[in-house]
PDB file of C-alpha atoms in Angstrom:
ATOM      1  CA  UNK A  41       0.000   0.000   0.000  1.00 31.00           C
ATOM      2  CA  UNK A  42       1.227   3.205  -0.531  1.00 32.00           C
ATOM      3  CA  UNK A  43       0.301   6.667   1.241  1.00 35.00           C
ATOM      4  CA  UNK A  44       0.701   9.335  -0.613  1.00 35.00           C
ATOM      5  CA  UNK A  45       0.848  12.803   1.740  1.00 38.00           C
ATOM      6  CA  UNK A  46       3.879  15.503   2.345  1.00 36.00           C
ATOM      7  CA  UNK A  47       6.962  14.358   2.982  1.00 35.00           C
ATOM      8  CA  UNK A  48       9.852  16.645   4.913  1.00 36.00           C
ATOM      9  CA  UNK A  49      13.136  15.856   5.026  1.00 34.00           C
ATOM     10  CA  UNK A  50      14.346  12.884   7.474  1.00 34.00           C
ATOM     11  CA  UNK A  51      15.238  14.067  10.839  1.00 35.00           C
ATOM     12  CA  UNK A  52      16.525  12.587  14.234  1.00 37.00           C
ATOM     13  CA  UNK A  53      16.625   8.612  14.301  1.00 37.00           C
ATOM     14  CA  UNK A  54      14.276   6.656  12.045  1.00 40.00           C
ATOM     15  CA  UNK A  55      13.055   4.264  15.126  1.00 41.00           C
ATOM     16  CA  UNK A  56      11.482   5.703  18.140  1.00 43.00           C
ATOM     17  CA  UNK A  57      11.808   4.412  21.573  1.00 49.00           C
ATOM     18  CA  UNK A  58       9.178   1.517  20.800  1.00 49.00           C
ATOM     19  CA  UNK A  59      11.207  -1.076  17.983  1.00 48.00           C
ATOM     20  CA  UNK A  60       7.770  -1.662  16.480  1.00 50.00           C
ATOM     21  CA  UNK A  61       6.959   2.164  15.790  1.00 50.00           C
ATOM     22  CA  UNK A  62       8.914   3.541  12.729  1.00 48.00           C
ATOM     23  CA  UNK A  63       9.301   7.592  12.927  1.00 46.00           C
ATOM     24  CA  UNK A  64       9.546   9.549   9.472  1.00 45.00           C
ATOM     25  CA  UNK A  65       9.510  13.463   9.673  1.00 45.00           C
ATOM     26  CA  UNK A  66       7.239  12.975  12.877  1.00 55.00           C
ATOM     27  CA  UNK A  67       4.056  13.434  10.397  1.00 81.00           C
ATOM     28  CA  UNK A  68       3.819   9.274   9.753  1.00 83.00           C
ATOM     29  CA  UNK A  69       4.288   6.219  12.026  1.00 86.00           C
ATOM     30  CA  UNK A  70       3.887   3.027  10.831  1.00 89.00           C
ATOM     31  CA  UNK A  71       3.142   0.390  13.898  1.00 90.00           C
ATOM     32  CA  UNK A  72       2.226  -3.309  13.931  1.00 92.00           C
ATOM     33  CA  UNK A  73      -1.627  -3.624  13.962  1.00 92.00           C
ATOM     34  CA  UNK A  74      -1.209  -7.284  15.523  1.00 91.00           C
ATOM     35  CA  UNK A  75       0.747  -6.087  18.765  1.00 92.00           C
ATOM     36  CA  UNK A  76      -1.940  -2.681  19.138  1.00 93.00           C
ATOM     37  CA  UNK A  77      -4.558  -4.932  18.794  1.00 94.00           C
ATOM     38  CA  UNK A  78      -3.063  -7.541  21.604  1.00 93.00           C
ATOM     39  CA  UNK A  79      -2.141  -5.132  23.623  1.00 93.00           C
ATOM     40  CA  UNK A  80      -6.166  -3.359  23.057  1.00 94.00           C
ATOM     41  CA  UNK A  81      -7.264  -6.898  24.131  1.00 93.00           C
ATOM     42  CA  UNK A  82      -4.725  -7.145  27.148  1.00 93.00           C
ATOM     43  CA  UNK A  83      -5.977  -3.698  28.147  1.00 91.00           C
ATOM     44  CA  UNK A  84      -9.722  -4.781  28.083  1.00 91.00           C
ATOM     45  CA  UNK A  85      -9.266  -8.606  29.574  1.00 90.00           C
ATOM     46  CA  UNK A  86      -7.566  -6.910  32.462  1.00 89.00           C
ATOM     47  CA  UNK A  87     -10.036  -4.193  33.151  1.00 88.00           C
ATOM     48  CA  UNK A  88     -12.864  -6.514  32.739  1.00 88.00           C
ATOM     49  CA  UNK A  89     -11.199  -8.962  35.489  1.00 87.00           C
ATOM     50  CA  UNK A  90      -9.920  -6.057  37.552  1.00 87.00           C
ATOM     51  CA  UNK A  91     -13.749  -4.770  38.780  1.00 81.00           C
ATOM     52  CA  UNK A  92     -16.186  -7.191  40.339  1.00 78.00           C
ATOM     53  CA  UNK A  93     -18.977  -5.424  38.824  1.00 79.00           C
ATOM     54  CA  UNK A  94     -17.403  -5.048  35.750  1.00 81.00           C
ATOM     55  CA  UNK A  95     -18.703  -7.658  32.971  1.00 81.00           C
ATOM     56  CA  UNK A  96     -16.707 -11.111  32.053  1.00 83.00           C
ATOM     57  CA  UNK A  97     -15.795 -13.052  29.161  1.00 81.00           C
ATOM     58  CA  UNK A  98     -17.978 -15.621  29.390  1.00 78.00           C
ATOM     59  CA  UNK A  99     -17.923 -19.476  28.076  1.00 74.00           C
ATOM     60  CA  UNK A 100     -13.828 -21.689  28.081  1.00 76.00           C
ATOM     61  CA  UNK A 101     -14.280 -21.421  24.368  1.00 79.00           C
ATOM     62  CA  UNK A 102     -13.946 -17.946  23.723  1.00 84.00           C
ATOM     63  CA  UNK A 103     -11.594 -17.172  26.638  1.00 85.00           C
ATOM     64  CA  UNK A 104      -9.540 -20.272  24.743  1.00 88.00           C
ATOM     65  CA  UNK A 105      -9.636 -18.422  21.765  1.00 89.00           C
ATOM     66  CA  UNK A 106      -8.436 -15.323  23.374  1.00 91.00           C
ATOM     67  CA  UNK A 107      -5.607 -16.251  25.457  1.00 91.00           C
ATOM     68  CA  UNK A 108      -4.141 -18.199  22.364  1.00 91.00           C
ATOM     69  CA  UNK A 109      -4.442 -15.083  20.375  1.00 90.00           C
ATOM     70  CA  UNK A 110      -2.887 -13.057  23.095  1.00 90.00           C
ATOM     71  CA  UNK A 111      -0.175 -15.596  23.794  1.00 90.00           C
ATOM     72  CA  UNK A 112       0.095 -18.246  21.161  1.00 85.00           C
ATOM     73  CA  UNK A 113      -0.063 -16.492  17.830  1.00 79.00           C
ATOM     74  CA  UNK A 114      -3.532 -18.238  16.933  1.00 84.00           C
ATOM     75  CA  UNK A 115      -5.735 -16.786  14.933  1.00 88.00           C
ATOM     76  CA  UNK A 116      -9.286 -15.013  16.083  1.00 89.00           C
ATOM     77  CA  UNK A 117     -12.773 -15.630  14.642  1.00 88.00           C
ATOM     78  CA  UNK A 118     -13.608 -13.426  11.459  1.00 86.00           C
ATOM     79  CA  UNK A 119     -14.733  -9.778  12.884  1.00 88.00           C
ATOM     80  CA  UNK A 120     -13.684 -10.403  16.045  1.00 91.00           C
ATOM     81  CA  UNK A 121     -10.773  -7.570  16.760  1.00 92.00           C
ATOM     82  CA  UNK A 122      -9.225  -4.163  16.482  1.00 93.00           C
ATOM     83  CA  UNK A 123     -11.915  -1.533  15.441  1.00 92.00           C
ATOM     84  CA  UNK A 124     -11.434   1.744  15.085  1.00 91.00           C
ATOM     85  CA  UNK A 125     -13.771   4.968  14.793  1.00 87.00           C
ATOM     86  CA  UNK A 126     -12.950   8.911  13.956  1.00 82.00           C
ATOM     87  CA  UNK A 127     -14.117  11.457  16.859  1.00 66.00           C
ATOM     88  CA  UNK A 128     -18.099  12.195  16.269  1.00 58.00           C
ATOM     89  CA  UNK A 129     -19.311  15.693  15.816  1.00 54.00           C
ATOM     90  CA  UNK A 130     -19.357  17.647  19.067  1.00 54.00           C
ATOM     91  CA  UNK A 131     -17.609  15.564  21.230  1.00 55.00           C
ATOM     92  CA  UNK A 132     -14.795  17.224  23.528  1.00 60.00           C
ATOM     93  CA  UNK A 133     -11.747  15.851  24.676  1.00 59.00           C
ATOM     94  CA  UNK A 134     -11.234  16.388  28.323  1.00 62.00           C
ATOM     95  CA  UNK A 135      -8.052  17.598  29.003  1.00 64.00           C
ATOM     96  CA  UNK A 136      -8.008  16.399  32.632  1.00 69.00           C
ATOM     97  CA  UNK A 137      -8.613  12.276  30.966  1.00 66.00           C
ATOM     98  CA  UNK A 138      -6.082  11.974  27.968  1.00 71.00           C
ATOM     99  CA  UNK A 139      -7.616   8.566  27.948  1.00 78.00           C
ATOM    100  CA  UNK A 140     -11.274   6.735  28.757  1.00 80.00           C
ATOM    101  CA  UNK A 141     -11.742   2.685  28.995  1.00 83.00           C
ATOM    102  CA  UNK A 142     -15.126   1.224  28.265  1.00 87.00           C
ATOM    103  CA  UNK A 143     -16.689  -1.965  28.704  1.00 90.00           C
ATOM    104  CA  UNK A 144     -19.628  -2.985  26.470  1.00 89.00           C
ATOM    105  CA  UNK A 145     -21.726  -5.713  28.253  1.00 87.00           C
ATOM    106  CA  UNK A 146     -24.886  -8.014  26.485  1.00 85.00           C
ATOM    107  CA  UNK A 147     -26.794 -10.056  28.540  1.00 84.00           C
ATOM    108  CA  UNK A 148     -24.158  -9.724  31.557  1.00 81.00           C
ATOM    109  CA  UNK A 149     -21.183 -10.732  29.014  1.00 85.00           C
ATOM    110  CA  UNK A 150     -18.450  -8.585  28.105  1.00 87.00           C
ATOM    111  CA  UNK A 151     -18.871  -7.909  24.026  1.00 88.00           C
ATOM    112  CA  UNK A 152     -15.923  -5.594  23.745  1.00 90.00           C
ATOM    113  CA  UNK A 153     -13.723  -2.458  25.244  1.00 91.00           C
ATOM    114  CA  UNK A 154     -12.687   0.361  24.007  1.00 90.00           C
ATOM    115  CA  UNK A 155     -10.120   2.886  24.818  1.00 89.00           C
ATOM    116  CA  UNK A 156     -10.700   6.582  23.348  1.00 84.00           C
ATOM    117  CA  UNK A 157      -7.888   8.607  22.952  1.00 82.00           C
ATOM    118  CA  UNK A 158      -8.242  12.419  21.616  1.00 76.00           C
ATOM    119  CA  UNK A 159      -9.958  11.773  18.650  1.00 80.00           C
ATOM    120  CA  UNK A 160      -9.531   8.273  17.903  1.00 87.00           C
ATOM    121  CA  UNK A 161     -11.751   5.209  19.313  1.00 89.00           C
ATOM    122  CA  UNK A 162      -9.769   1.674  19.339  1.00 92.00           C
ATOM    123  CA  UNK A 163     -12.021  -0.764  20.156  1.00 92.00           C
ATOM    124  CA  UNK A 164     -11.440  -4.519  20.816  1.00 93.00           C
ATOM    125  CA  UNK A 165     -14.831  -6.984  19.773  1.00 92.00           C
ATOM    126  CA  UNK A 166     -15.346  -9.536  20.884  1.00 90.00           C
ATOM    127  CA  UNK A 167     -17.668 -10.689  18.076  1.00 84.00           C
ATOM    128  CA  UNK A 168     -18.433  -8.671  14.730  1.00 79.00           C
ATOM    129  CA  UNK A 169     -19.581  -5.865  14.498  1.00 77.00           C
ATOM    130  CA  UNK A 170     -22.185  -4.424  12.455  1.00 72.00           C
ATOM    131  CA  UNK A 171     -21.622  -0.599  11.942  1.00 63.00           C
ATOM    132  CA  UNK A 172     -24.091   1.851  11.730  1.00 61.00           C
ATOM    133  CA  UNK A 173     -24.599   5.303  10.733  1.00 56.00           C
ATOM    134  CA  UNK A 174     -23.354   7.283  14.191  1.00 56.00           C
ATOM    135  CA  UNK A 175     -20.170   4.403  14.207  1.00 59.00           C
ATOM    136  CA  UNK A 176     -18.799   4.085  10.861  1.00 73.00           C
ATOM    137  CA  UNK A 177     -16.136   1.727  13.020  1.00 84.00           C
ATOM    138  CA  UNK A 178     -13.335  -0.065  10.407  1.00 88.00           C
ATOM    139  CA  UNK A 179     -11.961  -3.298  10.852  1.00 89.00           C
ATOM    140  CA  UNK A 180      -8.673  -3.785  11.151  1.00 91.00           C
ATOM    141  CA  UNK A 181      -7.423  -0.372   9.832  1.00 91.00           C
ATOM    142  CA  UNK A 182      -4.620  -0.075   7.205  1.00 91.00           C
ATOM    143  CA  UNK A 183      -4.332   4.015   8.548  1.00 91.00           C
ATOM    144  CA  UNK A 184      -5.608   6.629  11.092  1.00 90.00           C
ATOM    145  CA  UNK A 185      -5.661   9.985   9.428  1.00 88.00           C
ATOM    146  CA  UNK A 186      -5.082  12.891  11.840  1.00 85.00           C
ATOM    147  CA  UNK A 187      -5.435  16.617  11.089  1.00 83.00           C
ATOM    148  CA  UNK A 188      -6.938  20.069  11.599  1.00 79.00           C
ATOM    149  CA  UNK A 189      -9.170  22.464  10.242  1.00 80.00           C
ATOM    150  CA  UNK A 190      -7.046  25.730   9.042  1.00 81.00           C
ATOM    151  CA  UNK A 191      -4.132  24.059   8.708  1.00 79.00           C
ATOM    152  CA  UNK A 192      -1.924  21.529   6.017  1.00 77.00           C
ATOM    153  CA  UNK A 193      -0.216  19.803   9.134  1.00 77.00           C
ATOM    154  CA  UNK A 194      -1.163  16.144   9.331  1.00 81.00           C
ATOM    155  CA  UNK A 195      -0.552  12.876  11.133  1.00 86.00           C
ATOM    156  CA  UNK A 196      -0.690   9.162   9.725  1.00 89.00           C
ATOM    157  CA  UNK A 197      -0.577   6.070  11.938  1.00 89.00           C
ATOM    158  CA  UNK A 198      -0.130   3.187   9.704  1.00 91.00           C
ATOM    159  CA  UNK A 199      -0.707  -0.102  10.295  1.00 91.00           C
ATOM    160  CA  UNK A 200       0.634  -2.947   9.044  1.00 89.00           C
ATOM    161  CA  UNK A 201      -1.017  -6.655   9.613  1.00 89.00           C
ATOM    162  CA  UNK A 202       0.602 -10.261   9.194  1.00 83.00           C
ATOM    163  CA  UNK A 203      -2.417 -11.897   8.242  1.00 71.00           C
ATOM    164  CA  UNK A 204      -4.283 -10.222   5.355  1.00 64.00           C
ATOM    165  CA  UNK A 205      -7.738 -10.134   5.769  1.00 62.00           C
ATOM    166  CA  UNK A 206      -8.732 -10.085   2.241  1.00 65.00           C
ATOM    167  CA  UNK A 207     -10.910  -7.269   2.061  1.00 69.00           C
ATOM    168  CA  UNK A 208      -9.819  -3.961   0.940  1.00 75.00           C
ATOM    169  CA  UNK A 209      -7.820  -1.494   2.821  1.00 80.00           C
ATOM    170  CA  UNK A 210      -9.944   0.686   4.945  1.00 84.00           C
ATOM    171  CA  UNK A 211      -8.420   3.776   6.974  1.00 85.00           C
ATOM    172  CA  UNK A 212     -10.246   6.023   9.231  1.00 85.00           C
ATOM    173  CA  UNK A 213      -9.976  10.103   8.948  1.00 84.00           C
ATOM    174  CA  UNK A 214     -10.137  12.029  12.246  1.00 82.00           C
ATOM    175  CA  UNK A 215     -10.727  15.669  11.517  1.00 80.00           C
ATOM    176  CA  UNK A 216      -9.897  18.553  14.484  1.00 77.00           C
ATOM    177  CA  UNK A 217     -11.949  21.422  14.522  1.00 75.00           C
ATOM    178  CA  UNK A 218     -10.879  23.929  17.091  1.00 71.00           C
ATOM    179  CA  UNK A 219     -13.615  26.362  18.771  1.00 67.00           C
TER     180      UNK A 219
END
């Protein structure tokens, strides 16, 4: 796949701290879908076990499934995954939470997490998901575009996947519009 965008001359060190992330011109990071979305379901397996109220993966089969995912390379259930969405229209980010977990519960079971950050909504499903109008979510993103009204500055977080999925490339465009 190729991005096309504006390119500025290579500066500093071409990895960042993180071996994974690649840094170029600090307008485009490329980073390994499979670990983000491990890590997304690490994040939301441990919050959901963390709270006694909070709701469970239910059923040895799909918390099978899941830990050899997390831990043995194997493979999830089609749909079932990273998911992201762009901000929606009005919604502020708080400055005092640079981050918010969810938990999405049906019938008592946990369904999937999500973790919003800024503008940007990863969320890990357990199950596919259908979208609708108000969450145009993507599967499996091949980019997150970041940018802002009034201004030619933007970010790209690419992401790259072992296993092709066989669909199309899909990216999601988060748009800033300042007050």
């Amino acid at each position: 796949m190729i991005i096309l965008g504006k390119v500025r001359p290579l500066s500093g060190h071409l990895l960042g701290p993180h071996p994974q992330v690649l840094i170029i011109a600090h307008e485009f990071a490329l980073f390994n879908g499979d670990e983000i979305e491990r890590w997304l379901l690490k994040m939301v397996w441990g919050a959901s076990e963390a709270y006694p109220t909070a709701p469970k993966i239910r059923g040895n089969i799909r918390r099978l499934q899941l830990a050899d995912y997390l831990f043995r390379s194997g493979g999830l259930p089609v749909g079932w995954g990273l998911y992201a969405t762009g901000i929606r229209q009005g919604l502020r980010v708080s400055t005092e939470h640079a981050m918010t977990v969810r938990l999405e519960e049906s019938n008592g079971e946990l369904r999937s997490g999500s973790l919003e950050v800024g503008g940007v909504r990863l969320t890990f499903a357990i199950g596919a998901r259908r979208p609708t109008t108000e969450t145009a979510a993507i599967y499996r993103p091949a980019a997150i575009f970041l940018d802002r009204v009034g201004t030619d500055r933007h970010k790209v977080a690419a992401l790259s996947w072992y296993r092709a999925s066989g669909s199309r490339a899909e990216s999601v465009k988060v748009t800033f519009v300042p007050d």
